[in-house]
Coordinates of C-alpha atoms and ligand atoms in Angstrom, one line a residue:
M1 CA -237.4 23.4 -100.7
N2 CA -233.9 22.9 -101.3
G3 CA -233.7 23.7 -105.1
S4 CA -231.1 21.5 -105.9
T5 CA -229.9 18.3 -104.2
S6 CA -232.4 15.9 -104.8
H7 CA -231.9 16.6 -108.4
D8 CA -228.1 16.8 -108.4
R9 CA -227.9 13.5 -110.4
R10 CA -230.0 14.0 -113.2
L11 CA -228.8 17.4 -113.9
S12 CA -224.6 16.9 -113.3
A13 CA -223.2 16.9 -116.8
K14 CA -226.0 18.1 -118.8
R15 CA -226.6 21.5 -120.8
V16 CA -229.3 23.5 -120.8
L17 CA -229.6 26.0 -123.7
L18 CA -231.9 28.7 -121.3
I19 CA -233.7 31.6 -123.3
V20 CA -234.7 34.0 -121.3
S21 CA -237.7 36.1 -122.8
G22 CA -239.3 39.6 -121.9
G23 CA -240.7 40.2 -118.8
I24 CA -240.6 41.5 -115.3
A25 CA -240.1 37.8 -114.1
A26 CA -236.9 37.5 -115.8
Y27 CA -234.9 38.1 -112.8
K28 CA -235.8 34.8 -111.8
A29 CA -233.6 33.3 -114.7
L30 CA -230.9 34.4 -112.6
E31 CA -231.8 32.3 -109.4
L32 CA -232.6 29.4 -111.8
I33 CA -229.0 29.5 -113.6
R34 CA -227.5 29.6 -109.9
L35 CA -229.6 26.3 -109.2
L36 CA -229.1 25.0 -112.5
S37 CA -225.2 25.5 -111.9
K38 CA -225.2 24.1 -108.0
A39 CA -226.6 21.0 -109.7
G40 CA -223.6 21.0 -112.1
C41 CA -225.7 21.6 -115.1
G42 CA -224.1 23.5 -117.9
V43 CA -226.2 26.6 -118.9
T44 CA -226.0 28.6 -122.0
C45 CA -227.9 31.4 -122.4
V46 CA -229.5 33.4 -124.8
L47 CA -231.4 36.7 -123.9
T48 CA -234.4 38.4 -126.3
K49 CA -234.3 42.1 -127.2
A50 CA -237.4 42.5 -124.6
G51 CA -235.6 40.1 -122.1
A52 CA -232.8 42.6 -122.2
E53 CA -235.0 45.4 -121.1
F54 CA -235.2 43.4 -117.6
V55 CA -232.2 41.3 -117.2
T56 CA -228.6 42.6 -118.5
P57 CA -226.0 39.8 -120.5
L58 CA -223.7 40.7 -117.9
S59 CA -225.7 39.3 -115.3
L60 CA -226.4 36.2 -116.8
Q61 CA -223.0 35.6 -118.1
A62 CA -221.6 36.3 -114.5
L63 CA -224.0 33.6 -112.9
S64 CA -223.6 31.1 -116.2
G65 CA -219.9 31.6 -116.9
Q66 CA -220.7 31.5 -120.2
K67 CA -221.0 33.8 -123.1
V68 CA -224.4 35.0 -123.5
Y69 CA -226.3 34.9 -127.2
T70 CA -228.3 38.1 -128.1
D71 CA -228.0 38.3 -131.7
L72 CA -229.0 36.4 -134.8
F73 CA -226.8 38.2 -137.3
S74 CA -223.6 38.3 -135.3
L75 CA -220.6 37.4 -137.0
T76 CA -218.7 36.7 -134.4
D77 CA -221.2 34.3 -132.5
E78 CA -221.5 32.6 -136.1
S79 CA -217.7 32.1 -136.4
E80 CA -218.1 30.8 -133.1
M81 CA -220.5 28.4 -132.9
G82 CA -223.8 28.4 -135.3
H83 CA -227.1 29.5 -134.2
I84 CA -228.5 25.5 -135.2
E85 CA -225.1 24.3 -133.1
L86 CA -226.1 26.4 -130.1
S87 CA -229.5 24.2 -129.8
R88 CA -227.6 21.0 -130.7
A89 CA -225.2 21.1 -128.1
A90 CA -228.1 21.4 -125.1
D91 CA -229.8 18.4 -123.6
L92 CA -233.1 20.5 -123.3
V93 CA -233.8 23.8 -124.4
V94 CA -235.7 26.0 -121.5
V95 CA -237.5 29.2 -122.0
A96 CA -238.1 31.0 -118.7
P97 CA -239.8 33.2 -118.4
A98 CA -241.7 32.4 -121.6
S99 CA -243.7 35.6 -123.0
A100 CA -247.0 35.6 -124.4
D101 CA -244.9 36.9 -127.4
I102 CA -242.3 34.2 -127.7
L103 CA -245.2 31.5 -127.0
A104 CA -247.3 32.9 -130.3
K105 CA -244.2 33.2 -132.4
M106 CA -243.4 29.6 -131.2
T107 CA -246.5 28.7 -132.1
A108 CA -246.9 30.2 -135.6
G109 CA -242.6 29.0 -136.2
L110 CA -241.6 32.4 -136.6
A111 CA -238.1 32.7 -136.8
S112 CA -237.5 36.6 -136.5
D113 CA -234.4 36.5 -133.5
L114 CA -232.1 34.2 -132.5
A115 CA -234.6 32.7 -129.8
T116 CA -237.3 32.0 -132.0
T117 CA -234.6 30.6 -134.6
L118 CA -232.7 28.0 -132.6
L119 CA -236.4 27.3 -131.2
L120 CA -237.7 26.4 -134.5
A121 CA -234.5 24.7 -135.8
T122 CA -234.0 22.7 -132.5
D123 CA -234.3 18.9 -132.5
K124 CA -234.2 18.9 -128.5
R125 CA -236.9 18.9 -126.4
V126 CA -238.3 22.5 -125.1
L127 CA -239.7 23.2 -121.7
V128 CA -241.3 26.7 -121.6
A129 CA -242.3 28.5 -118.0
P130 CA -244.5 31.1 -119.1
A131 CA -245.1 34.4 -117.0
M132 CA -247.4 37.1 -118.1
N133 CA -250.4 39.3 -116.7
L134 CA -253.4 37.1 -115.8
R135 CA -255.4 38.5 -118.9
M136 CA -253.3 37.5 -121.2
W137 CA -252.6 34.2 -119.8
Q138 CA -256.5 33.5 -119.9
H139 CA -256.7 35.0 -123.6
A140 CA -258.2 32.4 -125.6
A141 CA -255.1 32.9 -128.0
T142 CA -253.0 32.3 -125.4
Q143 CA -254.4 29.1 -124.4
A144 CA -254.8 27.9 -127.8
N145 CA -251.3 28.6 -128.5
L146 CA -250.1 26.5 -125.0
A147 CA -252.5 23.8 -126.3
S148 CA -251.0 23.3 -129.6
L149 CA -247.4 23.7 -128.2
Q150 CA -248.2 20.8 -125.7
A151 CA -249.7 18.7 -128.5
R152 CA -246.2 19.2 -130.5
G153 CA -244.4 17.7 -127.3
V154 CA -243.5 21.0 -125.8
L155 CA -243.3 20.6 -122.0
I156 CA -245.1 23.7 -120.1
V157 CA -244.2 24.5 -116.1
Q158 CA -247.7 26.0 -115.0
P159 CA -247.5 29.2 -113.9
D160 CA -248.3 30.1 -110.0
E161 CA -251.2 32.2 -109.1
G162 CA -250.5 35.2 -106.7
P163 CA -250.5 38.8 -106.6
M164 CA -249.0 40.1 -109.9
A165 CA -246.1 43.1 -110.5
C166 CA -249.6 44.9 -112.7
G167 CA -251.0 45.1 -109.7
E168 CA -253.8 42.1 -110.4
F169 CA -253.9 38.6 -108.6
G170 CA -254.5 35.2 -110.8
P171 CA -252.4 32.8 -112.4
G172 CA -249.5 34.1 -114.8
R173 CA -246.7 34.4 -112.3
L174 CA -243.6 32.6 -113.3
A175 CA -243.3 29.3 -111.1
E176 CA -240.4 29.6 -108.5
P177 CA -237.0 28.7 -109.7
P178 CA -236.7 25.4 -107.6
V179 CA -240.4 24.4 -109.3
I180 CA -239.2 25.1 -113.0
L181 CA -235.6 23.3 -111.7
A182 CA -237.4 20.1 -110.9
A183 CA -239.6 19.9 -113.9
I184 CA -236.5 20.2 -116.2
A185 CA -234.5 17.5 -114.0
Q186 CA -238.0 15.5 -115.0
A187 CA -237.5 16.5 -118.6
L188 CA -233.5 15.0 -118.7
G189 CA -235.2 11.9 -117.2
A190 CA -231.9 10.6 -116.7
G191 CA -232.7 9.9 -113.4
G192 CA -236.2 9.7 -113.5
P193 CA -238.5 6.9 -112.1
L194 CA -238.8 4.8 -115.4
A195 CA -235.0 5.4 -116.1
G196 CA -233.6 2.2 -117.6
S197 CA -236.9 0.5 -118.8
H198 CA -238.4 0.5 -122.5
A199 CA -241.9 1.1 -123.2
I200 CA -243.4 0.4 -126.2
V201 CA -246.9 2.0 -127.0
T202 CA -249.2 1.7 -129.7
S203 CA -251.5 4.5 -130.7
G204 CA -253.8 5.4 -133.5
P205 CA -255.8 3.4 -136.3
T206 CA -254.9 1.0 -138.5
H207 CA -255.8 1.5 -142.1
E208 CA -256.8 -2.2 -143.8
P209 CA -256.4 -1.6 -147.7
I210 CA -259.5 -3.0 -150.0
D211 CA -258.2 -1.7 -153.1
P212 CA -255.3 0.8 -153.6
V213 CA -257.7 4.0 -152.8
R214 CA -259.9 2.4 -150.5
Y215 CA -259.2 1.0 -146.8
L216 CA -261.3 0.0 -143.4
G217 CA -260.2 2.4 -140.4
N218 CA -262.0 3.9 -137.6
R219 CA -262.1 7.5 -135.9
S220 CA -259.0 7.1 -133.5
S221 CA -257.0 10.1 -133.5
G222 CA -253.7 8.6 -131.8
K223 CA -253.8 11.9 -128.9
Q224 CA -254.1 9.5 -126.1
G225 CA -251.8 7.3 -127.4
H226 CA -249.1 9.8 -128.0
A227 CA -249.6 11.6 -124.6
I228 CA -249.1 8.1 -122.9
A229 CA -245.8 7.5 -124.9
L230 CA -244.8 11.1 -124.0
A231 CA -245.9 11.0 -120.3
L232 CA -243.8 7.7 -120.1
A233 CA -240.7 9.2 -121.6
T234 CA -240.9 12.0 -119.6
L235 CA -240.5 9.8 -116.4
G236 CA -237.3 8.9 -117.9
A237 CA -238.6 5.6 -119.9
K238 CA -237.0 4.7 -123.5
V239 CA -240.4 5.0 -125.6
T240 CA -240.8 3.4 -129.0
L241 CA -244.1 4.6 -130.1
V242 CA -245.7 2.6 -133.1
T243 CA -248.6 4.3 -134.2
G244 CA -251.1 4.1 -137.1
P245 CA -251.7 6.9 -139.7
V246 CA -252.6 10.2 -137.1
A247 CA -253.0 13.7 -138.0
I248 CA -250.6 14.7 -135.2
P249 CA -247.2 15.0 -134.8
D250 CA -244.8 12.4 -133.2
P251 CA -243.8 13.4 -129.5
L252 CA -240.4 14.7 -128.9
S253 CA -238.2 12.2 -127.4
V254 CA -239.5 9.0 -128.5
A255 CA -238.7 6.7 -131.2
A256 CA -241.4 6.5 -133.8
V257 CA -242.4 3.5 -136.1
H258 CA -245.2 4.3 -138.6
V259 CA -247.2 1.8 -139.8
E260 CA -250.3 1.4 -141.6
T261 CA -252.0 -2.0 -141.2
A262 CA -252.8 -4.2 -138.2
A263 CA -249.8 -6.6 -139.3
E264 CA -247.3 -4.1 -139.7
M265 CA -248.0 -2.9 -136.6
L266 CA -247.4 -6.3 -134.7
A267 CA -244.2 -6.7 -137.1
A268 CA -243.1 -3.7 -135.4
V269 CA -243.7 -4.0 -131.8
E270 CA -242.3 -7.4 -132.3
A271 CA -239.1 -6.0 -133.9
A272 CA -239.0 -3.7 -130.6
L273 CA -239.2 -6.1 -128.0
P274 CA -237.5 -6.8 -125.4
A275 CA -239.7 -3.8 -123.3
D276 CA -240.5 -4.0 -119.7
I277 CA -243.7 -2.0 -120.5
A278 CA -246.4 -2.2 -123.2
V279 CA -249.2 0.0 -123.7
C280 CA -252.0 -1.2 -126.4
A281 CA -253.5 2.4 -126.9
A282 CA -254.0 1.8 -130.6
A283 CA -257.7 1.3 -132.0
V284 CA -256.6 -1.5 -134.3
A285 CA -259.1 -2.7 -137.0
D286 CA -260.6 -6.5 -136.1
W287 CA -260.6 -7.5 -139.7
R288 CA -259.0 -6.8 -142.9
A289 CA -259.8 -7.8 -146.4
E290 CA -258.8 -11.0 -147.5
A291 CA -257.3 -10.0 -150.4
Q292 CA -256.4 -6.4 -151.6
A293 CA -257.8 -5.5 -155.3
P294 CA -254.6 -4.9 -157.3
H295 CA -257.0 -1.8 -159.3
K296 CA -259.7 0.5 -158.1
I297 CA -262.6 -1.8 -157.7
K298 CA -265.0 -0.2 -160.4
K299 CA -269.1 -0.3 -160.4
T300 CA -270.2 -3.3 -162.4
G301 CA -273.7 -2.5 -162.6
K302 CA -274.7 -5.5 -160.7
G303 CA -274.7 -4.1 -157.1
P304 CA -271.9 -3.5 -154.3
P305 CA -269.2 -6.4 -154.3
A306 CA -268.9 -8.5 -151.6
L307 CA -266.5 -7.9 -149.1
Q308 CA -264.5 -11.0 -147.8
L309 CA -263.4 -10.1 -144.4
T310 CA -260.4 -12.3 -142.3
E311 CA -259.2 -11.7 -138.9
N312 CA -256.4 -9.5 -137.6
P313 CA -253.6 -10.5 -135.2
D314 CA -254.4 -9.4 -131.6
I315 CA -251.3 -7.4 -130.6
L316 CA -252.5 -7.2 -127.0
R317 CA -253.1 -11.0 -126.8
R318 CA -249.6 -11.6 -128.4
L319 CA -247.6 -9.5 -125.9
S320 CA -250.0 -10.4 -123.0
A321 CA -249.0 -14.3 -123.5
P322 CA -246.2 -16.1 -121.3
G323 CA -242.9 -16.1 -122.4
P324 CA -239.4 -15.1 -122.1
L325 CA -240.3 -11.6 -124.2
R326 CA -243.5 -10.8 -122.1
P327 CA -242.8 -7.3 -120.9
K328 CA -243.6 -7.2 -116.9
L329 CA -246.5 -5.1 -117.6
V330 CA -249.3 -5.4 -120.3
V331 CA -251.6 -2.4 -120.4
G332 CA -254.5 -2.6 -122.8
F333 CA -257.6 -0.3 -123.8
A334 CA -260.8 -1.2 -124.1
A335 CA -263.6 0.6 -125.7
E336 CA -266.8 0.2 -125.1
T337 CA -270.0 1.4 -125.8
Q338 CA -272.1 -0.5 -123.1
D339 CA -271.5 -2.5 -119.9
L340 CA -268.1 -1.2 -119.4
E341 CA -266.9 -2.9 -116.5
S342 CA -267.8 -6.3 -117.4
N343 CA -266.6 -6.2 -120.7
A344 CA -263.2 -4.6 -119.7
A345 CA -262.9 -7.3 -116.8
A346 CA -264.0 -9.9 -119.6
K347 CA -260.9 -8.6 -122.3
L348 CA -258.8 -8.4 -118.8
A349 CA -259.1 -12.3 -118.6
G350 CA -259.3 -13.0 -122.1
K351 CA -256.3 -11.3 -123.3
G352 CA -254.2 -12.1 -120.3
C353 CA -253.1 -8.8 -119.7
D354 CA -252.2 -7.1 -116.6
W355 CA -254.2 -3.8 -116.2
I356 CA -256.9 -2.6 -118.6
V357 CA -257.9 1.0 -119.0
A358 CA -261.8 1.1 -120.1
N359 CA -263.3 3.8 -121.6
N360 CA -267.0 4.6 -122.8
V361 CA -266.7 5.7 -126.7
G362 CA -270.1 5.9 -127.2
G363 CA -271.6 9.1 -128.2
T364 CA -269.8 11.2 -126.4
G365 CA -267.3 12.7 -128.7
I366 CA -264.2 10.6 -126.3
M367 CA -262.7 9.1 -129.8
G368 CA -260.8 12.1 -131.5
G369 CA -261.8 14.4 -128.4
A370 CA -259.9 16.2 -126.3
D371 CA -260.9 14.4 -122.7
N372 CA -261.1 11.3 -121.5
Q373 CA -263.0 9.5 -118.6
V374 CA -261.6 6.1 -117.8
T375 CA -261.9 3.1 -115.3
L376 CA -258.5 1.4 -114.5
I377 CA -259.0 -2.4 -113.9
T378 CA -256.3 -4.2 -112.3
A379 CA -256.1 -7.8 -110.3
S380 CA -257.3 -5.7 -107.3
G381 CA -260.6 -3.8 -108.7
A382 CA -262.0 -1.3 -110.8
E383 CA -260.7 2.6 -110.1
H384 CA -263.1 5.4 -111.8
W385 CA -260.8 8.1 -112.7
P386 CA -262.9 11.5 -113.4
L387 CA -263.2 13.1 -116.6
M388 CA -259.8 14.7 -117.7
D389 CA -257.9 15.8 -121.0
K390 CA -255.6 13.1 -122.3
Q391 CA -252.4 14.3 -121.6
E392 CA -253.7 14.5 -117.8
L393 CA -254.5 11.4 -117.9
A394 CA -251.5 10.2 -119.5
R395 CA -249.5 11.3 -116.8
K396 CA -252.0 9.7 -114.4
L397 CA -251.3 6.4 -116.0
A398 CA -247.5 6.8 -116.6
V399 CA -247.2 7.6 -112.4
R400 CA -248.9 4.9 -111.8
I401 CA -247.0 2.7 -114.2
A402 CA -243.8 4.0 -112.7
E403 CA -245.1 3.4 -108.7
Q404 CA -246.0 0.0 -110.1
F405 CA -242.1 -0.4 -111.0
K406 CA -240.8 0.9 -107.7
Ligands
CTP501 N1 -256.1 -4.9 -129.8 C1 -254.8 -5.0 -130.4 N2 -255.0 -5.8 -131.7 C2 -256.1 -6.5 -132.3 C3 -257.5 -5.8 -131.6 C4 -257.3 -5.0 -130.6 O1 -254.0 -5.0 -129.9 N3 -256.4 -6.5 -133.1 C5 -255.7 -4.0 -128.6 C6 -256.0 -2.8 -128.2 O2 -254.8 -1.8 -128.8 C7 -256.7 -2.3 -126.9 C8 -257.5 -3.9 -126.9 O3 -256.8 -4.7 -127.4 O4 -255.6 -2.4 -126.1 C9 -259.0 -3.8 -126.8 O5 -259.3 -3.3 -127.9 P1 -260.7 -3.2 -128.2 O6 -260.8 -2.6 -129.6 O7 -261.5 -2.6 -127.2 O8 -261.2 -4.8 -128.2 P2 -261.1 -5.9 -129.5 O9 -260.3 -6.8 -128.8 O10 -261.0 -5.3 -130.6 O11 -262.5 -6.4 -128.7 P3 -264.0 -6.0 -129.4 O12 -264.2 -5.0 -130.6 O13 -264.6 -7.2 -129.4 O14 -264.5 -5.2 -128.5

């Protein structure tokens, strides 16, 4: 596999901040620097104390042609370039190899040395390539740390499976440098398959106020919509994420607009047009209270108050309506609890969108859960996708969208 030529365009004139943490695989960072430099990408290295047990600052410096940073409290380093500046000057922060220790520190938000301080202070996307003993990799703590980092938008290059330095066999070996290089090129997105396109993604529930303390809402967590926004951005799209109130963070590298109600969501979506792609993953409340009470509704002793409801605007239908601003591809979701395919097909026709991602939300913990099982309905029929985690589903959908745009 030629590690550089196919990625040259995406990598040239970009800057990567490469953090090398401890582990026998640290030597592979040298090959990664060589590949990045060959592709025209500038590399600035930060070496952790543990990393310096395996490779020397001198070898990193010789290959990157740049000063190597190791110390949080070095006066010379601070006078040359503040540590915050170091992460801001990069287009992407890469941790390779990423030890179990640095992943745990990232998860906890520690800032105990230069590397972890940079990782906490950066406003750039972070990509990690883990490498560790297989038992450390399989440990529930490491897996939970990875899941939480991934939920925050950190990109993870899956380690390989194979014989390990410790004599065991299994997953945990650092991915090969050309594979990490490809992931870096993809994360930098400049030349990704969706480069130059704009995608609008709606996500989460909407909250429709009844009075200042009560609202109508639903159980949507926003996990699926947020993952789709991130997956489209990873393929190079410029993404506007319009999200209702959720407890999860905005994915990095998307422009997030926070709204409460369906009317606000529609206004934000319309303000974000024009777009090439729209994915409506939000669970928009179908109804709102006709009038919001200005004060908390009190018990009167004469039974519960009657709630007068009125219909909310249908954002998916508006986006799908023919006209100069209609995105080329409009994808809706169909949350169903019965007759999935026929209901979803009717929704596709009724709303005028191009694809429907239909999921059965009845009783299986899909809403709010980590996994999703969907049927994709397009003009050419229904495709049943197996149960997979929401991030994987998002990546699969983003790849399908990119294929459509080829
Ligand atoms: N949708 C929307 N605006 C609304 C209601 C729904 O944009 N006011 C979008 C959702 O984001 C989703 C699709 O329409 O992509 C279908 O949502 P769903 O709740 O499954 O269907 P509804 O249209 O609400 O129909 P019903 O509740 O009757 O199944």
